[in-house]
Short mmCIF file of C-alpha atoms in Angstrom, two decimals:
data_model
loop_
_atom_site.label_atom_id
_atom_site.label_comp_id
_atom_site.label_asym_id
_atom_site.label_seq_id
_atom_site.Cartn_x
_atom_site.Cartn_y
_atom_site.Cartn_z
CA UNK Z 1 114.73 81.08 95.45
CA UNK Z 2 115.66 77.66 96.47
CA UNK Z 3 115.02 74.94 96.10
CA UNK Z 4 114.56 75.86 92.08
CA UNK Z 5 112.32 72.98 91.09
CA UNK Z 6 109.72 73.66 94.06
CA UNK Z 7 109.21 77.35 93.53
CA UNK Z 8 109.05 76.80 89.76
CA UNK Z 9 106.72 74.14 90.08
CA UNK Z 10 104.63 76.51 92.48
CA UNK Z 11 104.34 79.12 90.33
CA UNK Z 12 103.32 77.22 87.13
CA UNK Z 13 100.60 76.04 89.91
CA UNK Z 14 99.85 79.40 90.66
CA UNK Z 15 98.62 80.23 87.12
CA UNK Z 16 95.97 78.03 86.70
CA UNK Z 17 92.50 78.23 88.37
CA UNK Z 18 91.76 75.64 91.22
CA UNK Z 19 88.77 76.75 93.50
CA UNK Z 20 87.14 73.62 95.04
CA UNK Z 21 84.87 71.93 92.34
CA UNK Z 22 86.15 73.66 89.35
CA UNK Z 23 89.66 71.55 89.65
CA UNK Z 24 89.31 70.31 85.62
CA UNK Z 25 92.08 72.58 84.36
CA UNK Z 26 94.68 71.48 87.04
CA UNK Z 27 93.61 67.98 86.55
CA UNK Z 28 94.23 68.19 82.70
CA UNK Z 29 97.78 70.11 83.84
CA UNK Z 30 98.77 67.00 86.16
CA UNK Z 31 97.85 64.65 83.40
CA UNK Z 32 99.91 66.37 81.04
CA UNK Z 33 103.07 66.56 82.94
CA UNK Z 34 102.93 62.55 83.26
CA UNK Z 35 102.51 62.43 79.77
CA UNK Z 36 105.19 64.56 78.86
CA UNK Z 37 107.79 62.50 81.27
CA UNK Z 38 106.10 59.04 80.21
CA UNK Z 39 104.92 58.67 83.62
CA UNK Z 40 102.05 56.51 84.55
CA UNK Z 41 99.16 58.26 85.51
CA UNK Z 42 95.38 57.42 86.48
CA UNK Z 43 92.59 59.21 87.37
CA UNK Z 44 89.28 58.20 88.97
CA UNK Z 45 85.93 59.11 88.51
CA UNK Z 46 85.56 62.28 90.84
CA UNK Z 47 89.08 63.96 89.44
CA UNK Z 48 91.56 62.51 91.91
CA UNK Z 49 94.78 61.90 90.17
CA UNK Z 50 98.04 59.48 90.92
CA UNK Z 51 101.15 59.83 88.95
CA UNK Z 52 103.38 56.91 89.74
CA UNK Z 53 107.48 57.08 89.39
CA UNK Z 54 109.77 53.90 89.54
CA UNK Z 55 112.38 53.96 92.48
CA UNK Z 56 116.08 54.83 91.27
CA UNK Z 57 118.45 52.53 90.98
CA UNK Z 58 119.39 50.38 93.96
CA UNK Z 59 115.79 51.06 95.67
CA UNK Z 60 113.84 49.07 93.61
CA UNK Z 61 112.85 46.88 96.66
CA UNK Z 62 111.76 49.57 98.84
CA UNK Z 63 107.95 49.86 100.08
CA UNK Z 64 106.21 51.81 97.75
CA UNK Z 65 106.06 55.35 99.29
CA UNK Z 66 102.33 57.69 98.74
CA UNK Z 67 102.90 61.34 98.63
CA UNK Z 68 99.93 63.17 98.99
CA UNK Z 69 98.19 66.60 98.68
CA UNK Z 70 95.46 68.20 97.61
CA UNK Z 71 94.99 70.22 94.10
CA UNK Z 72 92.34 72.82 95.20
CA UNK Z 73 92.54 76.33 97.30
CA UNK Z 74 90.62 78.52 99.25
CA UNK Z 75 89.41 81.45 97.27
CA UNK Z 76 89.27 84.33 99.28
CA UNK Z 77 90.13 88.31 98.05
CA UNK Z 78 89.64 91.73 100.22
CA UNK Z 79 86.44 93.44 99.24
CA UNK Z 80 87.97 95.94 96.67
CA UNK Z 81 90.00 92.79 94.79
CA UNK Z 82 89.40 92.38 91.16
CA UNK Z 83 90.40 89.21 90.69
CA UNK Z 84 88.57 86.62 89.26
CA UNK Z 85 89.30 83.11 90.71
CA UNK Z 86 87.91 81.46 87.96
CA UNK Z 87 90.42 82.76 84.98
CA UNK Z 88 93.18 84.53 86.80
CA UNK Z 89 96.56 83.72 88.18
CA UNK Z 90 97.36 84.30 91.15
CA UNK Z 91 99.79 87.52 91.69
CA UNK Z 92 102.59 86.02 93.76
CA UNK Z 93 105.09 88.34 95.27
CA UNK Z 94 108.14 88.15 97.67
CA UNK Z 95 108.36 90.41 100.54
CA UNK Z 96 110.99 89.87 103.84
CA UNK Z 97 111.59 86.24 103.13
CA UNK Z 98 107.78 85.34 102.62
CA UNK Z 99 105.67 84.85 99.14
CA UNK Z 100 102.49 86.53 99.33
CA UNK Z 101 99.37 87.60 97.00
CA UNK Z 102 98.23 90.55 96.23
CA UNK Z 103 95.03 90.89 97.88
CA UNK Z 104 93.90 87.33 97.59
CA UNK Z 105 94.78 84.21 99.18
CA UNK Z 106 98.32 82.69 97.90
CA UNK Z 107 97.37 78.81 97.54
CA UNK Z 108 100.30 77.66 99.07
CA UNK Z 109 97.60 75.09 101.51
CA UNK Z 110 98.13 72.88 99.66
CA UNK Z 111 99.70 74.00 96.07
CA UNK Z 112 103.44 73.80 97.85
CA UNK Z 113 102.58 70.27 98.72
CA UNK Z 114 101.78 69.47 94.82
CA UNK Z 115 104.98 71.65 93.91
CA UNK Z 116 107.06 69.29 96.37
CA UNK Z 117 105.19 66.12 94.34
CA UNK Z 118 106.21 67.79 90.92
CA UNK Z 119 109.74 68.55 91.75
CA UNK Z 120 110.20 65.11 92.83
CA UNK Z 121 108.65 63.58 89.80
CA UNK Z 122 110.91 65.60 87.79
CA UNK Z 123 114.07 65.27 89.76
CA UNK Z 124 116.79 63.16 88.85
CA UNK Z 125 119.35 63.21 91.58
CA UNK Z 126 116.71 62.31 94.38
CA UNK Z 127 117.12 58.74 95.78
CA UNK Z 128 113.86 57.26 96.69
CA UNK Z 129 111.82 53.53 96.49
CA UNK Z 130 108.51 53.30 94.02
CA UNK Z 131 106.58 56.40 94.46
CA UNK Z 132 103.03 57.04 94.24
CA UNK Z 133 102.35 61.06 94.18
CA UNK Z 134 98.04 61.36 94.77
CA UNK Z 135 96.34 64.49 94.18
CA UNK Z 136 92.83 64.71 95.81
CA UNK Z 137 90.02 67.30 94.78
CA UNK Z 138 87.99 69.52 96.71
CA UNK Z 139 89.75 69.07 99.64
CA UNK Z 140 88.69 72.65 101.37
CA UNK Z 141 84.76 72.23 100.69
CA UNK Z 142 84.38 68.53 102.32
CA UNK Z 143 87.50 66.43 101.35
CA UNK Z 144 85.04 64.89 99.11
CA UNK Z 145 88.26 63.63 96.95
CA UNK Z 146 89.60 61.63 99.82
CA UNK Z 147 86.01 60.23 100.46
CA UNK Z 148 85.87 59.14 97.16
CA UNK Z 149 89.04 56.78 96.85
CA UNK Z 150 88.33 53.35 96.27
CA UNK Z 151 90.69 50.47 97.58
CA UNK Z 152 93.49 49.62 94.86
CA UNK Z 153 93.72 53.54 93.62
CA UNK Z 154 96.95 53.36 95.53
CA UNK Z 155 99.00 50.50 96.52
CA UNK Z 156 101.42 51.93 99.17
CA UNK Z 157 101.02 51.32 102.69
CA UNK Z 158 103.50 54.24 103.71
CA UNK Z 159 101.74 58.10 103.30
CA UNK Z 160 103.19 61.11 103.30
CA UNK Z 161 100.60 63.76 103.69
CA UNK Z 162 102.45 67.10 102.42
CA UNK Z 163 99.52 69.62 103.86
CA UNK Z 164 101.14 70.73 107.31
CA UNK Z 165 102.12 74.71 108.04
CA UNK Z 166 104.72 74.38 110.21
CA UNK Z 167 108.38 73.27 109.28
CA UNK Z 168 109.92 71.30 112.04
CA UNK Z 169 106.59 69.90 113.28
CA UNK Z 170 105.26 66.29 112.18
CA UNK Z 171 101.81 65.89 112.95
CA UNK Z 172 100.07 62.29 113.99
CA UNK Z 173 96.61 63.15 114.34
CA UNK Z 174 93.72 65.63 113.33
CA UNK Z 175 90.14 66.59 114.35
CA UNK Z 176 87.19 65.44 112.66
CA UNK Z 177 84.65 68.10 111.55
CA UNK Z 178 80.95 68.71 110.99
CA UNK Z 179 79.04 71.37 108.73
CA UNK Z 180 75.96 72.76 110.35
CA UNK Z 181 73.80 74.98 108.41
CA UNK Z 182 70.66 76.91 109.41
CA UNK Z 183 68.37 78.17 107.09
CA UNK Z 184 65.88 81.19 107.89
CA UNK Z 185 62.56 81.59 105.43
CA UNK Z 186 61.50 85.07 105.35
CA UNK Z 187 58.74 87.39 103.40
CA UNK Z 188 59.17 90.85 102.36
CA UNK Z 189 57.91 93.47 103.94
CA UNK Z 190 57.61 97.16 102.61
CA UNK Z 191 60.11 100.21 103.80
CA UNK Z 192 58.29 102.41 105.88
CA UNK Z 193 57.71 105.87 104.20
CA UNK Z 194 60.18 108.38 105.07
CA UNK Z 195 62.72 105.84 105.91
CA UNK Z 196 66.97 106.49 104.98
CA UNK Z 197 69.12 103.65 104.33
CA UNK Z 198 72.77 102.94 106.01
CA UNK Z 199 75.25 100.37 105.21
CA UNK Z 200 77.03 99.15 108.86
CA UNK Z 201 79.74 96.90 107.55
CA UNK Z 202 82.85 95.47 109.51
CA UNK Z 203 86.18 95.01 107.17
CA UNK Z 204 89.87 94.54 107.59
CA UNK Z 205 89.76 91.60 110.03
CA UNK Z 206 92.50 89.45 110.25
CA UNK Z 207 90.78 86.24 108.99
CA UNK Z 208 92.38 82.75 108.98
CA UNK Z 209 92.04 79.28 109.30
CA UNK Z 210 88.95 78.11 111.34
CA UNK Z 211 90.87 75.26 112.69
CA UNK Z 212 94.81 76.13 113.30
CA UNK Z 213 93.91 79.48 113.98
CA UNK Z 214 90.75 79.24 115.88
CA UNK Z 215 92.59 79.53 119.33
CA UNK Z 216 94.16 83.16 118.88
CA UNK Z 217 91.05 84.99 119.38
CA UNK Z 218 91.01 86.72 116.00
CA UNK Z 219 87.94 89.01 115.01
CA UNK Z 220 85.05 87.18 113.79
CA UNK Z 221 83.14 89.98 111.40
CA UNK Z 222 79.89 88.09 111.75
CA UNK Z 223 79.71 88.11 115.47
CA UNK Z 224 80.92 91.84 115.37
CA UNK Z 225 78.12 92.84 113.14
CA UNK Z 226 75.67 90.62 115.28
CA UNK Z 227 76.93 92.29 118.70
CA UNK Z 228 76.26 95.87 117.23
CA UNK Z 229 72.52 95.11 115.72
CA UNK Z 230 71.34 93.64 118.76
CA UNK Z 231 72.79 96.46 120.72
CA UNK Z 232 71.12 99.32 118.37
CA UNK Z 233 67.87 96.97 118.57
CA UNK Z 234 67.56 97.85 122.27
CA UNK Z 235 67.29 101.54 121.66
CA UNK Z 236 66.27 101.88 117.73
CA UNK Z 237 63.56 100.30 115.32
CA UNK Z 238 65.15 99.92 111.96
CA UNK Z 239 64.76 97.34 109.51
CA UNK Z 240 67.35 95.12 107.55
CA UNK Z 241 66.79 94.49 103.47
CA UNK Z 242 70.39 92.47 103.32
CA UNK Z 243 72.85 90.46 105.39
CA UNK Z 244 76.06 89.19 104.60
CA UNK Z 245 79.07 88.08 105.94
CA UNK Z 246 82.05 85.27 105.70
CA UNK Z 247 82.30 82.71 102.77
CA UNK Z 248 83.78 79.59 103.74
CA UNK Z 249 83.12 76.96 106.36
CA UNK Z 250 86.72 76.60 107.16
CA UNK Z 251 87.49 80.54 107.24
CA UNK Z 252 87.17 82.63 109.92
CA UNK Z 253 85.11 85.89 108.28
CA UNK Z 254 87.00 88.92 107.74
CA UNK Z 255 84.11 91.07 106.42
CA UNK Z 256 80.27 91.12 107.15
CA UNK Z 257 77.90 94.05 106.50
CA UNK Z 258 74.00 94.86 106.77
CA UNK Z 259 72.04 97.31 104.66
CA UNK Z 260 69.76 98.96 107.72
CA UNK Z 261 66.62 101.01 107.06
CA UNK Z 262 65.34 103.70 109.88
CA UNK Z 263 63.86 106.94 110.90
CA UNK Z 264 65.63 109.95 110.05
CA UNK Z 265 65.26 111.14 113.44
CA UNK Z 266 66.78 108.20 114.48
CA UNK Z 267 70.02 108.92 112.32
CA UNK Z 268 72.26 110.74 115.04
CA UNK Z 269 71.80 108.40 117.76
CA UNK Z 270 72.23 105.18 115.83
CA UNK Z 271 75.40 106.99 114.07
CA UNK Z 272 76.68 107.42 117.48
CA UNK Z 273 75.91 104.32 118.90
CA UNK Z 274 77.97 102.79 115.94
CA UNK Z 275 80.93 105.19 116.81
CA UNK Z 276 81.20 103.96 120.04
CA UNK Z 277 80.84 100.25 119.54
CA UNK Z 278 83.83 101.23 116.71
CA UNK Z 279 85.83 102.46 119.43
CA UNK Z 280 85.29 99.47 121.43
CA UNK Z 281 86.22 96.75 118.75
CA UNK Z 282 89.15 98.33 117.84
CA UNK Z 283 90.39 98.29 121.32
CA UNK Z 284 89.41 94.95 122.33
CA UNK Z 285 91.14 93.92 118.88
CA UNK Z 286 94.33 96.14 118.55
CA UNK Z 287 96.95 93.22 118.88
CA UNK Z 288 94.87 90.54 116.75
CA UNK Z 289 93.42 92.34 113.99
CA UNK Z 290 95.20 95.90 113.99
CA UNK Z 291 93.30 97.02 110.55
CA UNK Z 292 89.64 95.98 111.82
CA UNK Z 293 87.40 98.74 110.29
CA UNK Z 294 83.82 99.02 111.65
CA UNK Z 295 82.55 101.85 109.20
CA UNK Z 296 78.75 103.27 108.42
CA UNK Z 297 77.83 104.97 105.04
CA UNK Z 298 74.59 106.44 103.68
CA UNK Z 299 72.97 104.04 100.86
CA UNK Z 300 70.42 104.16 98.53
CA UNK Z 301 67.00 103.20 99.82
CA UNK Z 302 66.03 99.30 99.04
CA UNK Z 303 62.84 98.05 97.61
CA UNK Z 304 62.00 95.70 100.52
CA UNK Z 305 62.94 94.51 104.08
CA UNK Z 306 63.30 91.33 105.84
CA UNK Z 307 59.97 90.69 107.66
CA UNK Z 308 60.21 92.28 111.61
CA UNK Z 309 59.85 88.69 113.08
CA UNK Z 310 62.67 87.29 111.03
CA UNK Z 311 64.51 89.77 111.50
CA UNK Z 312 64.65 89.90 115.46
CA UNK Z 313 64.99 86.32 115.48
CA UNK Z 314 68.10 86.27 113.38
CA UNK Z 315 69.48 89.12 115.15
CA UNK Z 316 69.32 87.79 118.73
CA UNK Z 317 70.32 83.67 117.01
CA UNK Z 318 73.51 85.42 115.71
CA UNK Z 319 74.68 87.62 118.89
CA UNK Z 320 74.13 84.14 120.82
CA UNK Z 321 75.80 81.94 118.61
CA UNK Z 322 79.06 80.71 120.17
CA UNK Z 323 82.37 81.11 118.46
CA UNK Z 324 85.62 80.06 119.15
CA UNK Z 325 87.23 77.54 121.30
CA UNK Z 326 84.62 75.20 123.29
CA UNK Z 327 87.21 72.61 124.79
CA UNK Z 328 91.16 72.03 125.09
CA UNK Z 329 92.61 68.85 124.86
CA UNK Z 330 93.16 66.60 128.37
CA UNK Z 331 95.56 64.40 126.64
CA UNK Z 332 97.75 66.95 124.44
CA UNK Z 333 99.01 70.32 126.12
CA UNK Z 334 97.96 73.20 124.30
CA UNK Z 335 95.86 71.51 121.64
CA UNK Z 336 92.43 72.62 120.81
CA UNK Z 337 90.10 69.58 121.28
CA UNK Z 338 86.60 71.48 119.98
CA UNK Z 339 85.65 74.22 118.43
CA UNK Z 340 83.10 75.93 116.61
CA UNK Z 341 83.13 78.93 113.59
CA UNK Z 342 80.44 80.79 113.05
CA UNK Z 343 81.39 80.98 109.32
CA UNK Z 344 78.90 82.98 106.73
CA UNK Z 345 75.68 84.58 106.64
CA UNK Z 346 74.37 84.60 102.75
CA UNK Z 347 71.27 85.56 101.32
CA UNK Z 348 71.73 84.21 97.80
CA UNK Z 349 68.18 82.22 97.27
CA UNK Z 350 65.00 84.52 97.27
CA UNK Z 351 63.20 84.16 100.55
CA UNK Z 352 65.88 82.41 102.44
CA UNK Z 353 68.89 83.47 104.65
CA UNK Z 354 71.71 80.79 105.10
CA UNK Z 355 73.79 80.78 108.15
CA UNK Z 356 77.02 78.12 107.90
CA UNK Z 357 79.12 77.16 111.16
CA UNK Z 358 81.80 74.31 111.56
CA UNK Z 359 82.51 72.19 114.13
CA UNK Z 360 85.89 70.67 114.87
CA UNK Z 361 86.73 68.10 117.88
CA UNK Z 362 89.12 64.88 117.91
CA UNK Z 363 86.85 63.27 119.86
CA UNK Z 364 83.78 62.15 117.79
CA UNK Z 365 81.03 62.32 120.50
CA UNK Z 366 82.32 65.94 121.31
CA UNK Z 367 81.87 66.98 117.80
CA UNK Z 368 78.48 65.36 117.42
CA UNK Z 369 77.84 67.21 120.68
CA UNK Z 370 78.58 70.68 119.51
CA UNK Z 371 76.96 70.34 116.20
CA UNK Z 372 73.74 69.02 118.08
CA UNK Z 373 74.10 72.26 120.53
CA UNK Z 374 74.45 74.97 117.42
CA UNK Z 375 71.25 72.78 115.67
CA UNK Z 376 69.23 73.32 119.09
CA UNK Z 377 70.18 77.19 118.92
CA UNK Z 378 68.89 77.64 115.71
CA UNK Z 379 65.92 75.61 115.97
CA UNK Z 380 64.50 78.11 119.05
CA UNK Z 381 65.08 80.80 116.23
CA UNK Z 382 62.78 79.09 114.44
CA UNK Z 383 65.53 77.43 111.43
CA UNK Z 384 65.76 74.50 109.69
CA UNK Z 385 68.77 72.79 110.40
CA UNK Z 386 70.99 70.41 108.61
CA UNK Z 387 74.44 68.60 108.94
CA UNK Z 388 76.52 68.11 105.91
CA UNK Z 389 80.21 67.38 105.15
CA UNK Z 390 81.12 64.86 107.96
CA UNK Z 391 84.52 63.51 108.11
CA UNK Z 392 86.36 61.41 111.26
CA UNK Z 393 89.47 62.22 112.58
CA UNK Z 394 92.76 60.86 112.92
CA UNK Z 395 93.85 59.06 115.71
CA UNK Z 396 97.65 59.35 116.89
CA UNK Z 397 99.84 56.45 116.70
CA UNK Z 398 103.18 57.40 118.66
CA UNK Z 399 104.39 54.30 117.62
CA UNK Z 400 103.98 54.80 113.92
CA UNK Z 401 107.36 53.06 112.11
CA UNK Z 402 106.98 56.08 109.44
CA UNK Z 403 107.25 58.40 112.07
CA UNK Z 404 110.33 57.02 113.94
CA UNK Z 405 112.02 57.19 110.49
CA UNK Z 406 111.15 60.42 110.17
CA UNK Z 407 112.03 61.70 113.63
CA UNK Z 408 115.48 59.84 112.82
CA UNK Z 409 115.82 61.96 109.74
CA UNK Z 410 114.85 65.09 110.77
CA UNK Z 411 117.69 64.64 113.94
CA UNK Z 412 120.33 63.62 111.12
CA UNK Z 413 119.91 66.53 108.97
CA UNK Z 414 119.22 69.12 111.83
CA UNK Z 415 120.64 68.13 114.72
CA UNK Z 416 117.71 68.75 116.87
CA UNK Z 417 114.57 66.93 117.47
CA UNK Z 418 111.17 67.79 115.64
CA UNK Z 419 107.99 68.44 117.39
CA UNK Z 420 105.30 65.55 116.97
CA UNK Z 421 102.14 66.95 117.45
CA UNK Z 422 98.29 66.19 116.92
CA UNK Z 423 96.51 69.12 114.68
CA UNK Z 424 92.93 70.72 115.18
CA UNK Z 425 92.57 71.50 111.66
CA UNK Z 426 91.06 68.33 109.05
CA UNK Z 427 93.17 66.25 107.02
CA UNK Z 428 92.61 63.85 104.66
CA UNK Z 429 94.40 61.07 106.37
CA UNK Z 430 91.25 59.89 108.85
CA UNK Z 431 89.39 59.34 106.09
CA UNK Z 432 92.52 57.38 103.86
CA UNK Z 433 91.97 55.04 106.57
CA UNK Z 434 88.38 54.00 105.55
CA UNK Z 435 89.59 52.63 101.86
CA UNK Z 436 93.32 51.91 103.51
CA UNK Z 437 93.43 50.51 106.79
CA UNK Z 438 97.05 49.51 106.39
CA UNK Z 439 98.44 53.12 105.76
CA UNK Z 440 101.17 54.21 108.23
CA UNK Z 441 101.44 57.91 107.96
CA UNK Z 442 102.67 61.35 108.96
CA UNK Z 443 101.69 64.80 107.78
CA UNK Z 444 104.25 67.80 107.46
CA UNK Z 445 105.13 70.93 105.27
CA UNK Z 446 106.83 74.31 105.57
CA UNK Z 447 105.80 77.43 107.44
CA UNK Z 448 102.56 78.86 106.44
CA UNK Z 449 100.77 81.71 108.19
CA UNK Z 450 97.36 83.33 107.61
CA UNK Z 451 96.09 80.42 105.26
CA UNK Z 452 92.70 80.64 104.22
CA UNK Z 453 92.38 84.33 104.03
CA UNK Z 454 94.26 87.49 102.00
CA UNK Z 455 97.68 87.92 103.64
CA UNK Z 456 98.31 84.48 103.26
CA UNK Z 457 102.39 83.52 103.21
CA UNK Z 458 104.82 81.20 102.68
CA UNK Z 459 108.09 81.19 104.89
CA UNK Z 460 110.85 80.76 101.51
CA UNK Z 461 113.85 79.39 103.82
CA UNK Z 462 111.36 76.50 105.23
CA UNK Z 463 110.52 74.96 102.05
CA UNK Z 464 113.98 74.45 101.25
CA UNK Z 465 114.36 72.74 104.63
CA UNK Z 466 111.23 70.76 103.87
CA UNK Z 467 112.47 69.55 100.84
CA UNK Z 468 115.68 67.92 102.22
CA UNK Z 469 113.26 66.68 104.88
CA UNK Z 470 111.37 64.60 102.47
CA UNK Z 471 114.68 63.65 100.36
CA UNK Z 472 116.21 62.27 103.47
CA UNK Z 473 113.09 60.31 104.31
CA UNK Z 474 112.81 58.68 101.14
CA UNK Z 475 116.32 57.64 101.17
CA UNK Z 476 115.76 55.33 104.33
CA UNK Z 477 112.27 53.79 103.79
#
């Protein structure tokens, strides 16, 4: 696969565990990479790494360019997968021009950006001025590495972010985000004598990035599970022993399930209701989620249930909680302005159910308004609500000097105009401006699809084009 240097570096990266919050091993790899090549390398207190490379001959007086990617990846896998993200390498394979991973996320977000940086640090034939390759930690869980950057850690005033996912598009703005978490306290209740237990599950959803793909009307497994439980509650009396769905705040949930108990006399009606619901769901999501799999199975009787009051309030609020696009941009046609993601339902702590949501918007006021609306809804349901991990958007600058150079470079290489866009996903660029207000930035990358979910794939041919584009920009800065 070409370019060989980029793909070689990417496959090396795939051997190293790098879940958000557990980036020590990839950080050590980067430091060792620099040491072996005699390159200056520095780290900060949170684990961000910067590797500097001198200019090539004749380019010594060019301005320093910062290349940036994040080292962590979203670690999602199919329910049947035995992959252990803490130690197992990503099982990469090629299929019809795309790189994929077996049963897990691929980690090309942003592993392929890292790979281009490493290939450039290794390259002997690239023409460029002074380079600073910045690798930030914990982007996927709250942009923590970017938040921790201190003035002086980078010296360049031009930054190329390599964390975008559509070759031929240059991004000059992004949405900001905020997490809204609701916590329900519950007490344990006894299982009625003579009950039977059923596991109601939704799996096989397409899933995906809750920013880039929120407008695609993909199935949200949490929503679908709540929809059935609400419908069943209108006809039958049942209890819930456990409920769980989704995982990461920035991923559309693909799987959710609930362990329910009910009277044997209600088994046939409850099951028939679910089968009708299953047919409805598959028909509604036939095009977006063709592998959607609603399923109901018998299971051993649990030891205890959620108390009935908490159960009723939880079902109602999950069913009523919005998910998806809240507003479209009035300035940029086709761009999502504001959205919300019903991301996760977890019972990891005894006596507590935690529901995670994430709101995004290019407008600060709209982002906080969306978060407040979600807060109000869950407060009505009796939950304790908190907001975390707020980060700003990145306001577009169509007059950016590096943007003009990039457009000209793309035109020279491919004899066509690149698309200049803003993105609904979050990028670290907005946060960088807090510590480095003089930065002139753009973001670009090769074509990725299905990021943040198993099935994530990287278009191989787009990597060569992106690499050529990067080299052409660096020649002219």
